[in-house]
Amino acid sequence: MAREQHSGSGGGELGRFLKARRARVTPADVGLPAGPGLRRTPGLRREELATLAGVSIDYYTRMERGRETNPSPSVVDALATALLLEEPERRHLRDLAACAARGAAPFRTAEEPATSVDPGMELLLESLRPNPAHVVSRTMDVLAANPGGLRLMAGLADWPQGQRNIVRYVFLYPTARVLFEDWEIQIRGCVARLRTLAGVEPDAPDLTGLVDELLAKSPDFARLWEDYDVTGHSSGRKTFHHPDAGTFTLGYHSLQLDGGSGQRLVAYHAGPGTPEYDVMVRLDRGQDLDLDLDREPAETEAAGRAPRRH
């Protein structure tokens, strides 16, 4: 998969997103007749979308082909409306248009992405026990976790600390396909987060390195990367089929942290007195679990140990 998918041409990224979204909208979705004969491609034709958005077919074609890189905000909003975009997708389209106008130069994050967490966040992770919790970077590197937060992702501790990344884990670690009951939903959410970041910083080294790796190693990632989906989930419930703790369902919340680094706190929860709460306690303490968080060096994690930086 070519690197041009996420670097070099902001106009190209804008055009590819528009084309992907155009393919998802049928004439019936926007009140147009299907017309006679079979369509050669799915979704709306270029001329149909141009008419709905109130722009010329020539202008829209230049946008989709990456040759028109400075559309006005009104044109961007008109295209978003014509394509029936939801709010996260509208924001992404605006980001892509702004990025195209700036020649794909980064314009939102002023600092290098943080690779560690504030000491206060370490204390917060400790205070959340027995709730599994971890902090991830903007590209979902695991920067810190409490014991349950790492044990919940079965096998993640087997990887060197610098390789512990949630996106890499769900696509490349075989256990992940079994661990998550709704694995397809999980991987789509991970790709959506990376796609969202690509809309504002397409050439960020932490993003391009991870995307290039996964494009080369995972056909599933390559398939979803082409979907240009940017709609993720910040809360809900996940059912796990854990090799050591059994099957259980936990609620979760993913919270954006202040500071502009893109870090997120992900915490799982269950009601006290429930079987799921008991599972959280067991994961936190390592009880009845054949797990070892300290593979480097090989020591057994003692219950009650403060979360480590990753």
Short mmCIF file of C-alpha atoms in Angstrom, two decimals:
data_model
loop_
_atom_site.label_atom_id
_atom_site.label_comp_id
_atom_site.label_asym_id
_atom_site.label_seq_id
_atom_site.Cartn_x
_atom_site.Cartn_y
_atom_site.Cartn_z
CA MET A 1 0.00 0.00 0.00
CA ALA A 2 1.50 3.29 -1.08
CA ARG A 3 2.61 5.88 1.39
CA GLU A 4 0.58 8.46 -0.54
CA GLN A 5 -2.41 7.27 1.47
CA HIS A 6 -1.26 9.38 4.40
CA SER A 7 1.48 11.75 3.34
CA GLY A 8 2.50 14.33 0.81
CA SER A 9 -0.76 15.53 -0.70
CA GLY A 10 -3.41 17.09 1.48
CA GLY A 11 -5.57 17.54 -1.62
CA GLY A 12 -5.22 13.85 -2.37
CA GLU A 13 -6.46 12.90 1.06
CA LEU A 14 -9.41 15.26 0.70
CA GLY A 15 -10.31 13.76 -2.67
CA ARG A 16 -10.02 10.18 -1.47
CA PHE A 17 -12.28 10.88 1.48
CA LEU A 18 -14.89 12.50 -0.75
CA LYS A 19 -14.77 9.57 -3.17
CA ALA A 20 -15.12 7.02 -0.36
CA ARG A 21 -18.09 8.86 1.11
CA ARG A 22 -19.72 9.37 -2.30
CA ALA A 23 -19.66 5.60 -2.81
CA ARG A 24 -21.69 5.11 0.37
CA VAL A 25 -24.63 7.32 -0.59
CA THR A 26 -27.26 5.92 -2.94
CA PRO A 27 -29.58 8.06 -5.07
CA ALA A 28 -32.49 6.88 -2.95
CA ASP A 29 -30.74 8.20 0.19
CA VAL A 30 -30.93 11.75 -1.17
CA GLY A 31 -34.23 11.55 -3.02
CA LEU A 32 -32.87 11.04 -6.53
CA PRO A 33 -34.14 8.48 -9.04
CA ALA A 34 -31.80 5.59 -9.70
CA GLY A 35 -32.10 6.11 -13.45
CA PRO A 36 -32.13 3.50 -16.19
CA GLY A 37 -29.59 0.71 -16.48
CA LEU A 38 -26.94 -0.57 -14.09
CA ARG A 39 -24.47 1.76 -12.43
CA ARG A 40 -20.82 0.94 -12.99
CA THR A 41 -19.82 2.18 -9.54
CA PRO A 42 -21.62 2.23 -6.19
CA GLY A 43 -23.12 5.36 -4.74
CA LEU A 44 -23.69 8.74 -6.30
CA ARG A 45 -22.18 9.85 -9.57
CA ARG A 46 -19.92 12.89 -9.48
CA GLU A 47 -22.42 15.01 -11.34
CA GLU A 48 -25.19 14.06 -8.90
CA LEU A 49 -23.11 15.05 -5.88
CA ALA A 50 -21.99 18.28 -7.57
CA THR A 51 -25.61 19.22 -8.26
CA LEU A 52 -26.67 18.47 -4.69
CA ALA A 53 -23.82 20.60 -3.33
CA GLY A 54 -24.40 23.45 -5.75
CA VAL A 55 -20.99 23.34 -7.46
CA SER A 56 -20.00 22.60 -11.04
CA ILE A 57 -19.09 19.08 -12.05
CA ASP A 58 -15.70 20.36 -13.24
CA TYR A 59 -14.96 21.97 -9.87
CA TYR A 60 -15.99 18.89 -7.91
CA THR A 61 -13.98 16.59 -10.20
CA ARG A 62 -10.88 18.71 -9.57
CA MET A 63 -11.47 18.41 -5.83
CA GLU A 64 -11.84 14.65 -5.93
CA ARG A 65 -8.70 14.31 -8.05
CA GLY A 66 -6.67 16.47 -5.70
CA ARG A 67 -6.26 19.42 -8.05
CA GLU A 68 -8.53 21.84 -6.19
CA THR A 69 -7.04 22.33 -2.74
CA ASN A 70 -8.69 25.46 -1.41
CA PRO A 71 -12.47 24.99 -1.24
CA SER A 72 -14.41 27.61 0.68
CA PRO A 73 -16.02 26.69 4.02
CA SER A 74 -19.45 27.02 2.40
CA VAL A 75 -18.53 24.47 -0.29
CA VAL A 76 -17.15 22.08 2.31
CA ASP A 77 -20.31 22.36 4.38
CA ALA A 78 -22.50 21.91 1.29
CA LEU A 79 -20.62 18.73 0.38
CA ALA A 80 -20.93 17.46 3.96
CA THR A 81 -24.69 18.00 3.84
CA ALA A 82 -25.05 16.37 0.42
CA LEU A 83 -23.05 13.35 1.60
CA LEU A 84 -25.18 13.01 4.77
CA LEU A 85 -22.09 13.19 6.96
CA GLU A 86 -22.38 12.84 10.72
CA GLU A 87 -20.67 15.40 12.93
CA PRO A 88 -17.34 13.51 13.36
CA GLU A 89 -17.19 13.11 9.58
CA ARG A 90 -18.01 16.79 9.04
CA ARG A 91 -15.15 17.77 11.35
CA HIS A 92 -12.83 15.42 9.50
CA LEU A 93 -13.83 16.89 6.13
CA ARG A 94 -13.14 20.39 7.44
CA ASP A 95 -9.76 19.23 8.77
CA LEU A 96 -8.86 17.67 5.42
CA ALA A 97 -9.87 20.82 3.56
CA ALA A 98 -7.78 22.98 5.89
CA CYS A 99 -4.86 20.57 5.59
CA ALA A 100 -5.11 20.63 1.80
CA ALA A 101 -5.01 24.43 1.82
CA ARG A 102 -1.84 24.30 3.94
CA GLY A 103 -0.12 21.76 1.73
CA ALA A 104 -0.48 18.93 4.32
CA ALA A 105 1.65 20.79 6.86
CA PRO A 106 0.80 20.07 10.51
CA PHE A 107 -1.23 22.87 12.00
CA ARG A 108 -2.86 21.67 15.20
CA THR A 109 -0.30 20.05 17.49
CA ALA A 110 2.54 22.37 18.41
CA GLU A 111 4.60 19.84 20.37
CA GLU A 112 5.97 16.37 19.81
CA PRO A 113 3.53 13.70 21.00
CA ALA A 114 4.09 12.84 24.64
CA THR A 115 5.62 9.42 25.34
CA SER A 116 5.05 9.41 29.10
CA VAL A 117 2.33 10.45 31.52
CA ASP A 118 2.19 12.99 34.31
CA PRO A 119 3.02 11.54 37.76
CA GLY A 120 -0.42 12.59 38.91
CA MET A 121 -1.94 10.35 36.24
CA GLU A 122 0.07 7.43 37.65
CA LEU A 123 -1.57 8.09 41.01
CA LEU A 124 -5.00 8.30 39.39
CA LEU A 125 -4.50 4.92 37.70
CA GLU A 126 -3.60 3.47 41.10
CA SER A 127 -6.65 5.02 42.74
CA LEU A 128 -8.95 3.49 40.12
CA ARG A 129 -8.08 -0.06 41.16
CA PRO A 130 -9.59 -2.60 40.86
CA ASN A 131 -11.04 -0.99 37.74
CA PRO A 132 -8.75 -1.80 34.79
CA ALA A 133 -7.40 1.41 33.31
CA HIS A 134 -4.65 2.59 31.02
CA VAL A 135 -3.46 5.76 29.32
CA VAL A 136 -2.79 5.68 25.60
CA SER A 137 -1.11 8.13 23.27
CA ARG A 138 -2.81 9.70 20.28
CA THR A 139 -1.73 6.67 18.22
CA MET A 140 -2.78 4.34 21.06
CA ASP A 141 0.61 3.42 22.47
CA VAL A 142 0.08 2.15 26.03
CA LEU A 143 1.95 4.76 28.09
CA ALA A 144 0.86 3.64 31.56
CA ALA A 145 -1.53 1.12 33.09
CA ASN A 146 -2.60 -0.24 36.42
CA PRO A 147 -2.24 -4.04 36.87
CA GLY A 148 -5.76 -4.87 35.71
CA GLY A 149 -5.47 -2.50 32.77
CA LEU A 150 -2.57 -4.50 31.37
CA ARG A 151 -3.85 -7.93 32.34
CA LEU A 152 -7.18 -7.27 30.66
CA MET A 153 -5.44 -7.23 27.26
CA ALA A 154 -4.30 -10.84 27.41
CA GLY A 155 -0.83 -11.26 25.97
CA LEU A 156 -0.02 -7.56 25.64
CA ALA A 157 2.56 -7.90 28.41
CA ASP A 158 4.41 -10.41 26.24
CA TRP A 159 5.50 -7.58 23.95
CA PRO A 160 8.41 -5.21 24.69
CA GLN A 161 7.22 -2.00 26.28
CA GLY A 162 7.96 0.07 23.18
CA GLN A 163 5.73 -2.19 21.06
CA ARG A 164 2.68 -2.11 23.33
CA ASN A 165 0.12 -0.39 21.14
CA ILE A 166 -3.61 -1.15 21.16
CA VAL A 167 -4.01 -0.88 17.37
CA ARG A 168 -1.02 -3.15 16.76
CA TYR A 169 -2.39 -5.56 19.36
CA VAL A 170 -5.92 -5.91 17.95
CA PHE A 171 -4.66 -6.50 14.40
CA LEU A 172 -1.49 -8.53 14.91
CA TYR A 173 -1.86 -10.49 18.15
CA PRO A 174 -3.83 -13.70 17.49
CA THR A 175 -5.41 -13.72 20.95
CA ALA A 176 -7.14 -10.41 20.25
CA ARG A 177 -9.48 -11.99 17.69
CA VAL A 178 -10.82 -14.26 20.40
CA LEU A 179 -10.54 -11.83 23.30
CA PHE A 180 -13.04 -9.33 21.88
CA GLU A 181 -16.47 -10.74 21.09
CA ASP A 182 -17.06 -7.84 18.70
CA TRP A 183 -13.54 -7.84 17.24
CA GLU A 184 -14.66 -6.24 13.96
CA ILE A 185 -16.17 -3.29 15.85
CA GLN A 186 -12.99 -2.91 17.91
CA ILE A 187 -10.68 -2.83 14.92
CA ARG A 188 -12.93 -0.37 13.09
CA GLY A 189 -12.81 1.95 16.09
CA CYS A 190 -9.02 1.78 16.20
CA VAL A 191 -8.68 2.60 12.50
CA ALA A 192 -11.14 5.47 12.89
CA ARG A 193 -8.94 7.09 15.54
CA LEU A 194 -5.89 6.90 13.28
CA ARG A 195 -7.86 8.24 10.32
CA THR A 196 -9.02 11.18 12.43
CA LEU A 197 -5.41 11.99 13.32
CA ALA A 198 -4.42 11.67 9.66
CA GLY A 199 -6.88 14.45 8.88
CA VAL A 200 -4.89 16.98 10.91
CA GLU A 201 -1.32 15.65 10.85
CA PRO A 202 -0.94 13.29 7.88
CA ASP A 203 2.87 13.31 8.01
CA ALA A 204 3.30 12.86 11.78
CA PRO A 205 6.08 10.24 12.22
CA ASP A 206 4.29 8.42 15.03
CA LEU A 207 1.26 8.00 12.77
CA THR A 208 2.96 7.17 9.47
CA GLY A 209 5.28 4.63 11.07
CA LEU A 210 2.42 2.70 12.63
CA VAL A 211 0.19 2.92 9.55
CA ASP A 212 2.98 1.74 7.23
CA GLU A 213 3.68 -1.22 9.52
CA LEU A 214 0.04 -2.29 9.69
CA LEU A 215 -0.58 -1.78 5.96
CA ALA A 216 2.30 -4.17 5.33
CA LYS A 217 1.35 -6.77 7.93
CA SER A 218 -2.44 -6.80 8.15
CA PRO A 219 -4.84 -7.20 5.20
CA ASP A 220 -7.68 -6.38 7.60
CA PHE A 221 -6.09 -3.05 8.45
CA ALA A 222 -5.49 -2.27 4.76
CA ARG A 223 -9.14 -3.05 4.01
CA LEU A 224 -10.47 -0.76 6.74
CA TRP A 225 -7.95 2.02 6.03
CA GLU A 226 -9.54 2.34 2.59
CA ASP A 227 -12.97 2.93 4.18
CA TYR A 228 -11.94 6.36 5.53
CA ASP A 229 -14.14 5.84 8.59
CA VAL A 230 -13.63 8.42 11.35
CA THR A 231 -16.55 7.58 13.63
CA GLY A 232 -15.23 6.04 16.83
CA HIS A 233 -16.75 5.28 20.23
CA SER A 234 -15.87 6.88 23.57
CA SER A 235 -18.08 4.74 25.82
CA GLY A 236 -20.06 1.54 25.80
CA ARG A 237 -19.73 -2.09 26.82
CA LYS A 238 -17.26 -4.76 25.74
CA THR A 239 -17.57 -8.51 26.12
CA PHE A 240 -14.28 -10.35 26.64
CA HIS A 241 -13.44 -14.02 26.21
CA HIS A 242 -10.33 -13.89 28.37
CA PRO A 243 -8.08 -16.98 28.29
CA ASP A 244 -7.43 -16.75 32.02
CA ALA A 245 -10.48 -14.93 33.46
CA GLY A 246 -13.31 -16.37 31.35
CA THR A 247 -16.16 -14.53 29.62
CA PHE A 248 -17.40 -11.26 31.08
CA THR A 249 -18.76 -7.86 30.03
CA LEU A 250 -17.47 -4.51 31.28
CA GLY A 251 -18.55 -0.95 30.67
CA TYR A 252 -15.88 1.51 29.57
CA HIS A 253 -15.23 5.21 29.07
CA SER A 254 -12.47 6.79 26.99
CA LEU A 255 -11.67 10.34 28.11
CA GLN A 256 -9.53 12.92 26.30
CA LEU A 257 -6.89 14.37 28.63
CA ASP A 258 -6.07 18.07 28.73
CA GLY A 259 -2.77 19.38 27.39
CA GLY A 260 -3.04 18.94 23.63
CA SER A 261 -0.96 15.74 23.47
CA GLY A 262 -3.88 13.56 22.38
CA GLN A 263 -3.56 11.21 25.35
CA ARG A 264 -6.67 9.36 26.48
CA LEU A 265 -7.58 7.64 29.73
CA VAL A 266 -9.50 4.40 29.15
CA ALA A 267 -11.20 2.92 32.22
CA TYR A 268 -13.45 -0.12 32.60
CA HIS A 269 -16.14 -0.59 35.23
CA ALA A 270 -18.70 -2.95 36.70
CA GLY A 271 -21.15 -2.70 39.60
CA PRO A 272 -19.86 -3.72 43.05
CA GLY A 273 -21.08 -7.14 44.10
CA THR A 274 -21.49 -8.42 40.55
CA PRO A 275 -19.58 -11.34 39.01
CA GLU A 276 -17.95 -8.84 36.65
CA TYR A 277 -16.65 -6.82 39.60
CA ASP A 278 -15.15 -10.00 41.02
CA VAL A 279 -13.36 -10.55 37.70
CA MET A 280 -11.92 -7.03 37.92
CA VAL A 281 -10.62 -7.79 41.43
CA ARG A 282 -9.02 -11.01 40.21
CA LEU A 283 -7.41 -9.25 37.27
CA ASP A 284 -6.14 -6.50 39.56
CA ARG A 285 -4.63 -8.90 42.08
CA GLY A 286 -3.53 -11.55 39.62
CA GLN A 287 -5.53 -14.15 41.53
CA ASP A 288 -6.13 -17.47 39.78
CA LEU A 289 -4.44 -16.03 36.71
CA ASP A 290 -1.30 -17.47 35.17
CA LEU A 291 -0.04 -14.03 34.23
CA ASP A 292 3.21 -12.15 34.70
CA LEU A 293 3.36 -8.45 33.87
CA ASP A 294 7.11 -8.14 34.35
CA ARG A 295 8.56 -10.08 31.46
CA GLU A 296 11.43 -7.55 31.39
CA PRO A 297 12.96 -8.57 33.78
CA ALA A 298 11.06 -11.77 34.55
CA GLU A 299 9.54 -11.14 37.95
CA THR A 300 6.05 -11.71 39.25
CA GLU A 301 3.94 -8.58 39.69
CA ALA A 302 2.88 -8.33 43.30
CA ALA A 303 -0.64 -7.31 44.16
CA GLY A 304 -0.85 -3.67 45.13
CA ARG A 305 2.16 -2.57 43.12
CA ALA A 306 1.86 0.96 41.70
CA PRO A 307 1.33 1.20 37.94
CA ARG A 308 4.45 1.31 35.85
CA ARG A 309 5.31 3.68 33.02
CA HIS A 310 5.26 1.99 29.63
#
